[in-house]
XYZ file of C-alpha atoms in Angstrom:
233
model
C -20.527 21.519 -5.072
C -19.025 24.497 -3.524
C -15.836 25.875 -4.023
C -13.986 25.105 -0.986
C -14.787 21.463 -1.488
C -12.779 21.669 -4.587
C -9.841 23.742 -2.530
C -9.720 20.610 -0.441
C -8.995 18.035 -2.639
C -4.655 19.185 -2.336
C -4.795 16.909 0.412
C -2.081 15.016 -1.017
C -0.246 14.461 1.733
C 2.944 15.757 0.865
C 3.517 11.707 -0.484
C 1.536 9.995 -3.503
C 4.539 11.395 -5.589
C 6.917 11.266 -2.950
C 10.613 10.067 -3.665
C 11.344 6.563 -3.650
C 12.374 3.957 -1.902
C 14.028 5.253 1.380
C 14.001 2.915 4.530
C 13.631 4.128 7.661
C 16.174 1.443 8.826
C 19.211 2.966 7.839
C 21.475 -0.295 6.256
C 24.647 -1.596 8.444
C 27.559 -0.965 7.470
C 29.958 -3.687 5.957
C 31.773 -3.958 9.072
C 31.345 -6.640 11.253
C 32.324 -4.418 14.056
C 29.118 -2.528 13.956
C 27.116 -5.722 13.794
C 29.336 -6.884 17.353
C 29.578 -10.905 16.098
C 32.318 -12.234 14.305
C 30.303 -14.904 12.968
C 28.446 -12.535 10.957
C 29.959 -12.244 6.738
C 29.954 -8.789 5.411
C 26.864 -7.480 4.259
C 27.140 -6.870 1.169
C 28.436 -10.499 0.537
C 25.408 -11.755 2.154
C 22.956 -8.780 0.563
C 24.080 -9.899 -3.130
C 24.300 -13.924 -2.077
C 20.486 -13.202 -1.174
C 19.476 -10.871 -4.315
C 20.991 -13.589 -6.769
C 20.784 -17.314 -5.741
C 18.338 -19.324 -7.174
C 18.082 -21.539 -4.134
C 14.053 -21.148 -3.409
C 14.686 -23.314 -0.446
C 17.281 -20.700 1.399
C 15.186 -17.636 -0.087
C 12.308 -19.574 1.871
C 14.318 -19.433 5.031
C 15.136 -16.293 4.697
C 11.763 -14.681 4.328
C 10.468 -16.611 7.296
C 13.601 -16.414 9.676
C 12.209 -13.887 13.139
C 13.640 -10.840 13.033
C 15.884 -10.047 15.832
C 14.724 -8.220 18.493
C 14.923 -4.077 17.882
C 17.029 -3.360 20.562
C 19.786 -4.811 18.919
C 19.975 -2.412 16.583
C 22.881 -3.570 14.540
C 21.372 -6.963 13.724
C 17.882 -5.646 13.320
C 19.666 -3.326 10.780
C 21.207 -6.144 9.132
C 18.263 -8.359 9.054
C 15.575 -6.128 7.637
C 18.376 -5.056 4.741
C 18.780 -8.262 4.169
C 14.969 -8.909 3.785
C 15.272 -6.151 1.099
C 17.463 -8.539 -0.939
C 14.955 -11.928 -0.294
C 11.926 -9.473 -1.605
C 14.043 -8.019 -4.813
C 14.103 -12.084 -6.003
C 11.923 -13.302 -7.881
C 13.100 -17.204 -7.033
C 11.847 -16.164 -3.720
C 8.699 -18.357 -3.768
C 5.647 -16.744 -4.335
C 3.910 -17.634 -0.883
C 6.737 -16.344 0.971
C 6.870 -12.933 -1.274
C 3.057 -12.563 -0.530
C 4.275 -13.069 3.180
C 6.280 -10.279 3.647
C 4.175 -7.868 1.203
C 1.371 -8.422 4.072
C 3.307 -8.295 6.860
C 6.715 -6.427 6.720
C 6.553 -2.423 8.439
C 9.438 -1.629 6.338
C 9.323 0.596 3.231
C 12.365 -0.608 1.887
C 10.796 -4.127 1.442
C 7.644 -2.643 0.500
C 9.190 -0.969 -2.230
C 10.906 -4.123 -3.594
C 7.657 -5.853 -3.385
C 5.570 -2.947 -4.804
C 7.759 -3.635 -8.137
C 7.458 -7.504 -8.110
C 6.114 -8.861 -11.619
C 2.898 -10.939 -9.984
C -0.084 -9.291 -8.975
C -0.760 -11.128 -5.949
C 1.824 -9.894 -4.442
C 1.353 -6.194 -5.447
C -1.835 -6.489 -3.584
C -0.681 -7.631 -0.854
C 1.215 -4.812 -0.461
C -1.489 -2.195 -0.908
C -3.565 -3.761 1.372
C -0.606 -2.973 4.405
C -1.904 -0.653 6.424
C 1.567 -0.027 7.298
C 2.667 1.487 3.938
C 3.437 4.889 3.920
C 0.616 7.243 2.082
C 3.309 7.867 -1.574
C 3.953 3.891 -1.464
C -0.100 3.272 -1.329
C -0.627 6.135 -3.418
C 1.736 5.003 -6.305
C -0.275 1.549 -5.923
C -4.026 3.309 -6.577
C -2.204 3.440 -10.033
C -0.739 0.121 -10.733
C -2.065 -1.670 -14.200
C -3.981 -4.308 -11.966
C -7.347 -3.300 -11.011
C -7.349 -5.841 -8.289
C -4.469 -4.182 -7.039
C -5.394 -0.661 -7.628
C -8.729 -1.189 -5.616
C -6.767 -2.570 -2.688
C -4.921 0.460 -2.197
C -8.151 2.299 -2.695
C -9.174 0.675 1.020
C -6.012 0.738 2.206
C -6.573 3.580 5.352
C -3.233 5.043 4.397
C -4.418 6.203 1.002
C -5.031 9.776 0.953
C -8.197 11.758 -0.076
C -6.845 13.145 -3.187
C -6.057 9.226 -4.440
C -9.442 8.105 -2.893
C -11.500 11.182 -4.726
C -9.487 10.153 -8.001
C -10.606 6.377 -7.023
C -14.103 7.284 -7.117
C -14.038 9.399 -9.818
C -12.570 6.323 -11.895
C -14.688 4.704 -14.581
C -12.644 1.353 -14.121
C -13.252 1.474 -10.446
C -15.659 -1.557 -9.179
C -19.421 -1.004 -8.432
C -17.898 -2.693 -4.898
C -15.321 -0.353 -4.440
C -17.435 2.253 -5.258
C -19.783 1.214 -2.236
C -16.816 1.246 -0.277
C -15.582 4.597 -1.041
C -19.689 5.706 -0.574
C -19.361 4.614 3.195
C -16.696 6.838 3.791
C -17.385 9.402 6.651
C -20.307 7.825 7.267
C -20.340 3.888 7.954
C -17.037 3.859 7.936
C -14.283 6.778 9.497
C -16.885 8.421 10.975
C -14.133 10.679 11.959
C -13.274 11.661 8.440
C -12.633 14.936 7.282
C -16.740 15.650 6.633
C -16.116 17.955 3.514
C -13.481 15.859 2.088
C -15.805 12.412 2.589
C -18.602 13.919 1.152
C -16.796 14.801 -1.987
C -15.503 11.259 -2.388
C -19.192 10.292 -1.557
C -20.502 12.563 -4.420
C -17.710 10.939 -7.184
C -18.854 7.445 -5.903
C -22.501 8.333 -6.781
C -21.341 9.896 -10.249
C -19.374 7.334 -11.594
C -20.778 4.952 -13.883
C -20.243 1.620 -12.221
C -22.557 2.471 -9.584
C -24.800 0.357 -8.114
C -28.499 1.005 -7.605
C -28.177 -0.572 -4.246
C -25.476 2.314 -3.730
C -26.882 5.284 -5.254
C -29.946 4.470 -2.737
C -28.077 5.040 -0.284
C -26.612 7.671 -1.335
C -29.707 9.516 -2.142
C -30.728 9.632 1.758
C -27.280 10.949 2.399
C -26.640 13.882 4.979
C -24.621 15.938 2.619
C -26.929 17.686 -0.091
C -24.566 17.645 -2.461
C -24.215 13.983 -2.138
C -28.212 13.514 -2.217
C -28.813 15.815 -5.304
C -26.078 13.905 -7.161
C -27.356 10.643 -6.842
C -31.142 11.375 -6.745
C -29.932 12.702 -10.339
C -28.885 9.517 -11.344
C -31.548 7.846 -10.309
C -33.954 9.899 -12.110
């Protein structure tokens, strides 16, 4: 393996250790001026109401109620903040908590979510293809392996976190395969030099199938072929 292979492993993306959890939908403003309804409580009344009633049944609701439409900005504001609040509760049933971990855009929630004390929902998060690459990134680390290996696939994770992925001794024989189709089956458009070296750690590690290492052994890159022909034998 040549040196610049090694050089290009800093991909990191300027994120998997990026600060925390900053929305990109900047919170309203306790006024209900800004929000243009007078029907609408403060906020922050409503934000803490959210983050500490033990009604599962309004939490439900909550989690399921359409967000407003983004040109209203003020209420679209309000609503995803307020989502923040429904995620950060655990009496928030567990169905609806996986719901917005798989679906929600917003890092905000994400980051809520990404903390939540079941591992279903964790993974639900890391599969999002809409997390941002230091959410996902943090995730290829979590104490779950289930959830750790669905941030591995997760298309926002970056090569750095997939290369450590590979190189991994907990990492699945089936994530492995994954991470060995990289640049070729799958991404085809992939950075060749930095898919190949994730290729080669795939074929190194441990928990790698036969079935895999096969493969891998016909592969275009020679340093991917020499390192699994070598553990073949």
């Amino acid at each position: 393996m040549n040196t610049s292979d090694t050089a290009a492993t800093s991909d990191s993306d300027s994120g998997d250790t990026a600060a925390g959890p900053a929305s990109e939908n900047a919170k309203t403003t306790d006024s209900d001026s800004d929000v243009g309804d007078d029907d609408f409580e403060p906020l922050t009344d409503t934000y803490e109401e959210l983050r500490h009633t033990q009604d599962s049944a309004e939490l439900s609701a909550a989690a399921r109620e359409p967000l407003p439409p983004r040109a209203e900005q003020a209420a679209f504001s309000r609503a995803t903040a307020l989502l923040e609040a429904v995620a950060g509760n655990q009496n928030t049933p567990l169905e609806d908590r996986i719901f917005l971990a798989s679906t929600m855009p917003f890092p905000n929630i994400l980051v809520k979510l990404s903390e939540d004390e079941n591992d279903d929902v964790r993974e639900a998060v890391a599969a999002n293809a809409d997390d941002k690459n230091w959410l996902v990134g943090r995730l290829t680390k979590d104490r779950s392996g289930k959830v750790r290996e669905a941030a591995l696939r997760n298309p926002q994770t970056s090569w750095k976190m997939r290369l450590e992925g590979a190189q991994n001794p907990e990492t699945s024989a089936d994530t492995l395969d994954f991470l060995a189709k990289l640049g070729i089956e799958s991404e085809p458009k992939a950075p060749t030099i930095l898919a190949a070296m994730v290729r080669r750690a795939a074929a190194l590690n441990p928990n790698c199938a036969q079935a895999t290492l096969q493969r891998l052994a016909q592969d275009e890159s020679t340093d991917v072929s020499h390192a699994a022909q070598g553990r073949l034998g």
